[in-house]
Amino acid sequence: MFDRRTTEALLMAAAGLPILLVHVLLDASRTGAFGWSALLVPGGLIAAFVLAHLAIRWRAPAADPVLLPLVMLLSGLGLAWVARVSPEQADEQLTWFLVGIAMLVLTLFAVPSLERLARYKYLIGLAGLALLVSPALFGVEVNGAKLWLRFGGMSFQPAEVAKILLVIFLAAYLAEKREVLSVSTRRVLGIWLPPARQLGPLLLTWAVSLFVLVASRDLGSSLLFFGIFLATIYVATGRASWVLTGAVLFAGGATVAYSLFSHVRTRVEIWLDPFADVTGRGYQLAQSLFALADGGLIGLGIGKGFPERIPFVETDFIFTAIAEEVGLIGGVALILTYLVFCMRGLSTAARARSDVAALIAAGLVGAFALQVFVIIGGVTRLIPMTGITLPFVSYGGSSILANFVLLALLLRAGDAGTGLAAEVQTATPSPAGTLGRIALSRRLARLGSVIALLLTALIVNLTWLQVVQAEALVSHPANTRAILIEQRTPRGAILTSDRVLLAESVPAEDGTYARRYPLGAFAAHVVGYHSITLGRSGIEAAANETLAGRRDFQTLGEAIRVAAGIPTPGADVALSIDSAVQRAAEEALAGRRGTAVAIEPATGRILAMAATPDFDPGAVATRWQEYSAATDAPLLNRATQSLYPPGSTFKIATLAGALEEDVATPSTQYPGPGRMEIGGAPVTNFEGGSYGLVDLRRATSASINTVFGQLSVDLGAERLVAQSERFGFNEPLPLEIPAAVSVMPDPAQMTTWETAWAGIGQPVGEHDRPGPQVTALQMALLTAGIANDGVIMRPQLIDHVTDRAGLVISSNRPQIWRTACSSATANAVSEMMVDAVERGTGRAAVIRGVKVAGKTGTAETGGDATPHAWFIGFAPADNPTVAVAIVLENAGTGGRQAAPAAREIMQAALGR
């Protein structure tokens, strides 16, 4: 077994590792590189603690071995984050730590025993009271509270020293009067009280705490000192009624102060609703809550937070700065460190050799724990905010010096082998004393339970903020932190499959990054936009996590870089888009409203997706009002979001259904008059053309409505809708970006006449979802399914993702989405589509030397409006490599307008 000091040395070595790591990571976040120079400051601090360890070996060899390593850990982390949030104050903070360690050693030499120190209790008590009330009389106001004295250029917070002096006074007084105070002589309101003359000093303490509340304008300091009073008197007497009475008195005083004094009321109102005036008096607390929410479970990364947005972050809100960057996990670890310190301090009190030493240790631990609770509870909105500091972590010389003295007194209380022999003998317990010590141990255990509950409440509240409420706080309208986070990190690039750059991030002079779109509006609806004020769309939105930087790190080095706060570029996203095909699609649409989609049938890779009018993603922020108010909706991706009547292009679905269900064959004949009654209402051909008796092959190439009306009725509404659903209708499309659902009506509600027109591609009748209504993407998938032997592949816009070195992180493999029909049916339909191009309405899509399959469509839009022009097709028909769907809004007939535009797109895909 190791002795106490050896154990202390080993624990200090363990504590030194996280201290060094945090300092190195913070230095790397500032400089962008790892350097040995980052170890100099924490190394000097650790060396000073080693000297303190040697002094303890000499002057307090039996003291608790855990306290000093815990303080070293807290001090090292505190110094790191003070340097993080206020670099100009880091050297001063290090100096205070060195002076504090010297005060620790000096106290061990100057105080040979706590029993001797207690002899001067009244002098110490008066000094403590004087220090406590001095800021109220002579102090300066900082952040709404009067807690500071200022001498020239130096500031001093006397409450830090006052708490220790008052603990010593209370402990010494209660140790001397414990038996008298434990004996009740009168009953007031059901509570037994000791002799009145013994209550004077205690009532004075209560009165002073209320004076501090009113005059110093700080509820936290008042609560801290009255809490010390209650904790110490309970440990001394064991009377819970005293604690209850004191709590009621304090609550009454606080209520009166709330009613009478505006500054107290303001603090409470900020606590109740910091968002009522989020840019004014509630700003500080609101920013703290936003920071905690951004930190979440694992934090933003060391050096990646925004502590500069919180006023007084290096003092009052240092815990927020830490929890923002290391998350709930780090924040809880810090609170647990304080809890372990308190439990070890109470263990010291339990084994102290005298009542006065035990009470001093218990009072110091109570003061320490309550201070931790008050400051963390304030910045996390568990209780109203205060102006006190977080022990060993916040910036401030008076706090550091006072807490090192506190540590020295705890070490002295735990060093049972110190003092004169006569004092040791006096401390030897008698049977009665043994019983008293057992009772004292029980009270200390209860105090420990209260402290554990208080710090557990901090953990529960922190979990609520950083996990449960995090999303709501992050999305709060007043929270603009996400904008800053995105500006700091370079997003990955977006490229076409042939490596044409579509989007990239470029550095600005202030260290942030701006999004740039080198080709302007090219493929704008696919790429989308990324704006710090307007949000994201397209691939910028769909692949945001990938572009912004992956969290499932590929290497240990990458994980360390992110932990250090070094900006980690996002991964690059390579699209399936082919720049030549995309350019041809955009040129085919130029000057007209419409959309075109080109797909590789065997893989589902989208080679082109164009829509006009379009927009410049780089100008969205400056032209948002113009874009959003335009009647032709340039921001709308017509390929995926606009629903159109498909016109005669839908006849391919009707034809596939009829062949699949053996309702007809390509040679089946139907009459093709210019007009005929079906279901009691007329069905007409385009421009009234009459064709006599024709087979389905001829009806398809000539696009005869009356024939397909009869075919649709023969197929029936239920089977017609079922076939359309096999092509993907009435179901969300599995695409990376949002896509509208192409619809068909409920077959049970369709009349014969409605069924006839639906098979022709014209939605008629009144239904919840009149159909067919389609997106261009859906029709491109239908076409690709026919081209691919009846199998529709899952559509994909993202081909693969690469890291910044060009190595492939992930790639999309072709996947079957659905089987629309048999290969025999698909081949039969393909042959009829070839006839439609070579001898029918689609002759304008002919490509010399290539067999093209296609179908035109002229979709009526109602009234006198010019119909939409459609064309769907694929090439080469005998070995398809591209399938196309194009619709030109109000452009006229598909054969005259859409077919030649589609030909240009197919030629580009074929490299012709």
CSV table of N, CA and C in Angstrom, one decimal, residues 124-125 127-133 156-168 225 228 402:
chain,number,residue,atom,x,y,z
A,124,ILE,N,-11.4,37.4,14.6
A,124,ILE,CA,-11.6,36.9,13.3
A,124,ILE,C,-13.0,37.1,12.8
A,125,GLY,N,-14.0,37.0,13.7
A,125,GLY,CA,-15.4,37.2,13.3
A,125,GLY,C,-15.6,38.7,12.9
A,127,ALA,N,-13.4,40.8,11.9
A,127,ALA,CA,-12.7,41.1,10.6
A,127,ALA,C,-13.6,40.6,9.4
A,128,GLY,N,-14.1,39.4,9.6
A,128,GLY,CA,-15.0,38.8,8.5
A,128,GLY,C,-16.2,39.7,8.3
A,129,LEU,N,-16.9,40.1,9.3
A,129,LEU,CA,-18.1,40.9,9.1
A,129,LEU,C,-17.7,42.3,8.5
A,130,ALA,N,-16.6,42.8,8.9
A,130,ALA,CA,-16.1,44.1,8.3
A,130,ALA,C,-15.9,43.9,6.8
A,131,LEU,N,-15.2,42.8,6.4
A,131,LEU,CA,-15.0,42.6,5.0
A,131,LEU,C,-16.3,42.3,4.2
A,132,LEU,N,-17.2,41.7,4.9
A,132,LEU,CA,-18.4,41.3,4.2
A,132,LEU,C,-19.3,42.5,3.9
A,133,VAL,N,-19.3,43.5,4.8
A,133,VAL,CA,-20.2,44.6,4.6
A,133,VAL,C,-19.5,45.8,3.9
A,156,PHE,N,-10.5,44.1,-5.5
A,156,PHE,CA,-10.5,43.1,-4.5
A,156,PHE,C,-11.9,42.7,-4.1
A,157,GLN,N,-12.2,41.4,-4.1
A,157,GLN,CA,-13.5,41.0,-3.7
A,157,GLN,C,-13.4,40.4,-2.2
A,158,PRO,N,-13.7,41.3,-1.3
A,158,PRO,CA,-13.5,40.9,0.1
A,158,PRO,C,-14.4,39.7,0.6
A,159,ALA,N,-15.5,39.5,-0.1
A,159,ALA,CA,-16.4,38.4,0.3
A,159,ALA,C,-15.6,37.0,0.3
A,160,GLU,N,-14.7,36.9,-0.6
A,160,GLU,CA,-13.9,35.6,-0.7
A,160,GLU,C,-13.2,35.3,0.5
A,161,VAL,N,-12.5,36.4,1.1
A,161,VAL,CA,-11.8,36.2,2.4
A,161,VAL,C,-12.8,36.1,3.5
A,162,ALA,N,-13.8,36.9,3.5
A,162,ALA,CA,-14.8,37.0,4.6
A,162,ALA,C,-15.4,35.6,4.8
A,163,LYS,N,-15.7,34.8,3.8
A,163,LYS,CA,-16.3,33.6,4.0
A,163,LYS,C,-15.5,32.6,4.8
A,164,ILE,N,-14.1,32.7,4.6
A,164,ILE,CA,-13.3,31.8,5.4
A,164,ILE,C,-13.2,32.3,6.9
A,165,LEU,N,-13.1,33.6,7.1
A,165,LEU,CA,-13.0,34.2,8.4
A,165,LEU,C,-14.3,33.9,9.2
A,166,LEU,N,-15.5,34.0,8.5
A,166,LEU,CA,-16.7,33.7,9.2
A,166,LEU,C,-16.9,32.3,9.5
A,167,VAL,N,-16.4,31.4,8.6
A,167,VAL,CA,-16.4,30.0,9.0
A,167,VAL,C,-15.6,29.7,10.2
A,168,ILE,N,-14.5,30.3,10.3
A,168,ILE,CA,-13.6,30.0,11.5
A,168,ILE,C,-14.3,30.5,12.7
A,225,PHE,N,-23.5,33.2,2.4
A,225,PHE,CA,-23.1,33.3,3.8
A,225,PHE,C,-24.2,32.8,4.7
A,228,ILE,N,-23.7,29.1,4.8
A,228,ILE,CA,-22.6,28.7,5.7
A,228,ILE,C,-23.1,28.6,7.1
A,402,ALA,N,-8.1,33.1,-1.7
A,402,ALA,CA,-9.0,32.7,-0.6
A,402,ALA,C,-9.2,31.1,-0.7
